[in-house]
PDB file of C-alpha atoms in Angstrom:
ATOM      1  CA  GLN A   1      76.486  51.535 -33.098  1.00 92.00           C
ATOM      2  CA  VAL A   2      80.233  52.692 -33.318  1.00 94.00           C
ATOM      3  CA  HIS A   3      81.280  55.719 -35.393  1.00 96.00           C
ATOM      4  CA  LEU A   4      84.785  56.183 -36.111  1.00 97.00           C
ATOM      5  CA  ALA A   5      86.535  59.393 -37.127  1.00 95.00           C
ATOM      6  CA  GLU A   6      90.264  59.516 -38.476  1.00 95.00           C
ATOM      7  CA  SER A   7      92.755  62.443 -38.641  1.00 94.00           C
ATOM      8  CA  GLY A   8      96.084  62.968 -39.020  1.00 95.00           C
ATOM      9  CA  GLY A   9      96.821  62.160 -42.702  1.00 93.00           C
ATOM     10  CA  GLY A  10      98.876  64.285 -45.118  1.00 96.00           C
ATOM     11  CA  SER A  11     101.802  64.674 -47.458  1.00 97.00           C
ATOM     12  CA  VAL A  12     105.590  63.971 -46.451  1.00 98.00           C
ATOM     13  CA  GLN A  13     108.633  63.130 -48.103  1.00 98.00           C
ATOM     14  CA  ALA A  14     110.180  59.797 -48.195  1.00 98.00           C
ATOM     15  CA  GLY A  15     111.688  58.956 -44.918  1.00 98.00           C
ATOM     16  CA  GLY A  16     109.427  61.162 -42.956  1.00 98.00           C
ATOM     17  CA  SER A  17     106.909  60.311 -40.284  1.00 98.00           C
ATOM     18  CA  LEU A  18     103.140  60.612 -39.801  1.00 98.00           C
ATOM     19  CA  ARG A  19     100.828  60.039 -36.952  1.00 97.00           C
ATOM     20  CA  LEU A  20      97.064  58.901 -37.647  1.00 98.00           C
ATOM     21  CA  SER A  21      94.507  59.019 -35.113  1.00 97.00           C
ATOM     22  CA  CYS A  22      91.019  57.587 -35.013  1.00 97.00           C
ATOM     23  CA  THR A  23      88.612  58.176 -31.934  1.00 95.00           C
ATOM     24  CA  ALA A  24      85.698  55.784 -31.596  1.00 95.00           C
ATOM     25  CA  TYR A  25      82.056  57.014 -30.896  1.00 95.00           C
ATOM     26  CA  GLY A  26      79.088  54.973 -29.194  1.00 92.00           C
ATOM     27  CA  ASP A  27      79.118  51.601 -27.958  1.00 89.00           C
ATOM     28  CA  ILE A  28      83.071  51.278 -27.561  1.00 87.00           C
ATOM     29  CA  TYR A  29      83.109  48.641 -25.003  1.00 87.00           C
ATOM     30  CA  SER A  30      81.592  46.429 -27.527  1.00 88.00           C
ATOM     31  CA  ILE A  31      84.674  46.660 -29.518  1.00 90.00           C
ATOM     32  CA  TYR A  32      87.548  43.906 -29.245  1.00 93.00           C
ATOM     33  CA  SER A  33      89.686  44.997 -31.906  1.00 95.00           C
ATOM     34  CA  MET A  34      90.719  48.014 -33.795  1.00 96.00           C
ATOM     35  CA  ALA A  35      92.842  48.454 -36.714  1.00 97.00           C
ATOM     36  CA  TRP A  36      94.112  50.282 -39.390  1.00 98.00           C
ATOM     37  CA  PHE A  37      93.786  49.413 -43.227  1.00 98.00           C
ATOM     38  CA  ARG A  38      94.792  50.997 -46.513  1.00 98.00           C
ATOM     39  CA  GLN A  39      93.979  50.989 -49.966  1.00 98.00           C
ATOM     40  CA  ILE A  40      95.294  52.043 -53.248  1.00 96.00           C
ATOM     41  CA  PRO A  41      92.659  52.892 -56.059  1.00 91.00           C
ATOM     42  CA  GLY A  42      91.908  49.808 -57.942  1.00 93.00           C
ATOM     43  CA  LYS A  43      93.354  47.468 -55.348  1.00 95.00           C
ATOM     44  CA  GLU A  44      92.080  45.614 -52.519  1.00 95.00           C
ATOM     45  CA  ARG A  45      92.076  47.105 -49.002  1.00 95.00           C
ATOM     46  CA  GLU A  46      95.087  45.577 -47.066  1.00 96.00           C
ATOM     47  CA  ALA A  47      95.389  45.204 -43.263  1.00 97.00           C
ATOM     48  CA  VAL A  48      98.337  47.176 -41.950  1.00 98.00           C
ATOM     49  CA  ALA A  49      97.964  46.983 -38.223  1.00 98.00           C
ATOM     50  CA  ALA A  50      95.591  45.856 -35.290  1.00 97.00           C
ATOM     51  CA  LEU A  51      95.463  46.024 -31.806  1.00 96.00           C
ATOM     52  CA  ASP A  52      93.252  43.703 -29.906  1.00 94.00           C
ATOM     53  CA  ARG A  53      91.600  44.580 -26.203  1.00 91.00           C
ATOM     54  CA  ASP A  54      94.191  42.278 -24.538  1.00 91.00           C
ATOM     55  CA  GLY A  55      96.990  44.420 -25.944  1.00 92.00           C
ATOM     56  CA  SER A  56      98.083  42.226 -28.786  1.00 94.00           C
ATOM     57  CA  THR A  57      99.496  43.753 -31.902  1.00 96.00           C
ATOM     58  CA  LYS A  58      99.519  42.573 -35.375  1.00 95.00           C
ATOM     59  CA  TYR A  59     101.622  44.042 -38.253  1.00 97.00           C
ATOM     60  CA  ALA A  60     101.532  43.667 -41.899  1.00 97.00           C
ATOM     61  CA  ASP A  61     105.293  42.486 -43.025  1.00 97.00           C
ATOM     62  CA  SER A  62     105.494  45.710 -45.064  1.00 97.00           C
ATOM     63  CA  VAL A  63     105.338  48.031 -42.226  1.00 98.00           C
ATOM     64  CA  LYS A  64     106.875  45.819 -39.254  1.00 98.00           C
ATOM     65  CA  GLY A  65     109.530  48.080 -37.554  1.00 97.00           C
ATOM     66  CA  ARG A  66     108.213  51.048 -39.139  1.00 98.00           C
ATOM     67  CA  PHE A  67     104.704  51.703 -38.044  1.00 98.00           C
ATOM     68  CA  ALA A  68     103.232  51.210 -34.478  1.00 98.00           C
ATOM     69  CA  VAL A  69      99.724  51.074 -33.307  1.00 97.00           C
ATOM     70  CA  SER A  70      98.671  52.218 -29.563  1.00 95.00           C
ATOM     71  CA  LYS A  71      95.520  53.337 -27.837  1.00 91.00           C
ATOM     72  CA  ASP A  72      97.593  55.997 -25.962  1.00 78.00           C
ATOM     73  CA  GLY A  73      95.902  55.224 -22.708  1.00 74.00           C
ATOM     74  CA  ALA A  74      92.048  55.779 -23.954  1.00 79.00           C
ATOM     75  CA  GLU A  75      90.004  52.695 -25.055  1.00 79.00           C
ATOM     76  CA  ASN A  76      88.600  54.910 -27.788  1.00 87.00           C
ATOM     77  CA  PHE A  77      91.423  56.259 -29.193  1.00 91.00           C
ATOM     78  CA  LEU A  78      93.805  54.719 -31.663  1.00 95.00           C
ATOM     79  CA  THR A  79      97.063  55.830 -32.965  1.00 97.00           C
ATOM     80  CA  LEU A  80      99.338  54.710 -35.973  1.00 98.00           C
ATOM     81  CA  ARG A  81     102.509  56.167 -35.769  1.00 98.00           C
ATOM     82  CA  MET A  82     104.648  55.764 -39.060  1.00 98.00           C
ATOM     83  CA  THR A  83     108.096  56.395 -39.609  1.00 98.00           C
ATOM     84  CA  SER A  84     110.516  55.799 -42.311  1.00 98.00           C
ATOM     85  CA  LEU A  85     107.943  56.245 -44.757  1.00 98.00           C
ATOM     86  CA  LYS A  86     108.208  55.292 -48.248  1.00 98.00           C
ATOM     87  CA  PRO A  87     106.355  56.270 -51.659  1.00 97.00           C
ATOM     88  CA  GLU A  88     104.610  52.647 -51.536  1.00 97.00           C
ATOM     89  CA  ASP A  89     102.842  53.621 -48.287  1.00 98.00           C
ATOM     90  CA  THR A  90     100.850  56.206 -50.263  1.00 98.00           C
ATOM     91  CA  ALA A  91      97.247  55.082 -49.814  1.00 98.00           C
ATOM     92  CA  MET A  92      93.999  56.225 -48.150  1.00 98.00           C
ATOM     93  CA  TYR A  93      94.200  54.662 -44.682  1.00 98.00           C
ATOM     94  CA  TYR A  94      91.129  53.513 -42.816  1.00 98.00           C
ATOM     95  CA  CYS A  95      90.331  53.043 -39.195  1.00 97.00           C
ATOM     96  CA  ALA A  96      88.281  49.778 -38.423  1.00 97.00           C
ATOM     97  CA  ALA A  97      86.575  48.249 -35.107  1.00 96.00           C
ATOM     98  CA  GLY A  98      84.995  44.892 -34.701  1.00 94.00           C
ATOM     99  CA  PRO A  99      85.849  41.355 -33.410  1.00 92.00           C
ATOM    100  CA  GLY A 100      89.126  41.201 -35.294  1.00 91.00           C
ATOM    101  CA  GLY A 101      90.643  37.822 -35.567  1.00 90.00           C
ATOM    102  CA  SER A 102      93.558  36.164 -36.924  1.00 89.00           C
ATOM    103  CA  TRP A 103      95.742  38.097 -39.740  1.00 90.00           C
ATOM    104  CA  SER A 104      94.422  36.204 -42.254  1.00 87.00           C
ATOM    105  CA  ASN A 105      90.592  36.323 -41.633  1.00 89.00           C
ATOM    106  CA  LEU A 106      90.133  39.866 -39.816  1.00 91.00           C
ATOM    107  CA  ARG A 107      86.720  40.782 -39.278  1.00 93.00           C
ATOM    108  CA  TYR A 108      85.519  44.366 -38.941  1.00 96.00           C
ATOM    109  CA  ASN A 109      81.971  45.687 -38.415  1.00 94.00           C
ATOM    110  CA  TYR A 110      82.792  49.525 -38.258  1.00 96.00           C
ATOM    111  CA  TRP A 111      84.783  51.712 -40.730  1.00 97.00           C
ATOM    112  CA  GLY A 112      86.013  55.095 -40.811  1.00 97.00           C
ATOM    113  CA  GLN A 113      85.822  57.439 -43.653  1.00 97.00           C
ATOM    114  CA  GLY A 114      89.555  57.374 -44.352  1.00 97.00           C
ATOM    115  CA  THR A 115      92.325  59.867 -44.550  1.00 97.00           C
ATOM    116  CA  GLN A 116      94.924  60.251 -47.281  1.00 97.00           C
ATOM    117  CA  VAL A 117      98.514  59.650 -46.677  1.00 98.00           C
ATOM    118  CA  THR A 118     100.908  60.639 -49.586  1.00 98.00           C
ATOM    119  CA  VAL A 119     104.582  59.924 -49.399  1.00 98.00           C
ATOM    120  CA  ALA A 120     106.915  61.784 -52.396  1.00 97.00           C
ATOM    121  CA  SER A 121     110.133  60.152 -53.646  1.00 93.00           C
TER     122      SER A 121
END
């Protein structure tokens, strides 16, 4: 079992930056991939960024060049650095862990509770 705990959400003006963190507890060595998803009420959850054990990363087109995902030297600690934030980035952000996969077919077994990001125009 793996438990995920996110932190770092908040409110920021457009153009600002935020950093989200996710700490994994439990059987962390069973995890191949960790990722960030986001969801707006009434819409499907969408993948934002993923980082696999081999160091490869994937990003949604909407955040490329603005967001960066990293482990920061710890296998159980995932960071999402968000810059040049836009109002359309407003969402609940979730950390996820599991097998991963191709961008169109990502699969994750474990999910955090989410942290809210609000970007004001």
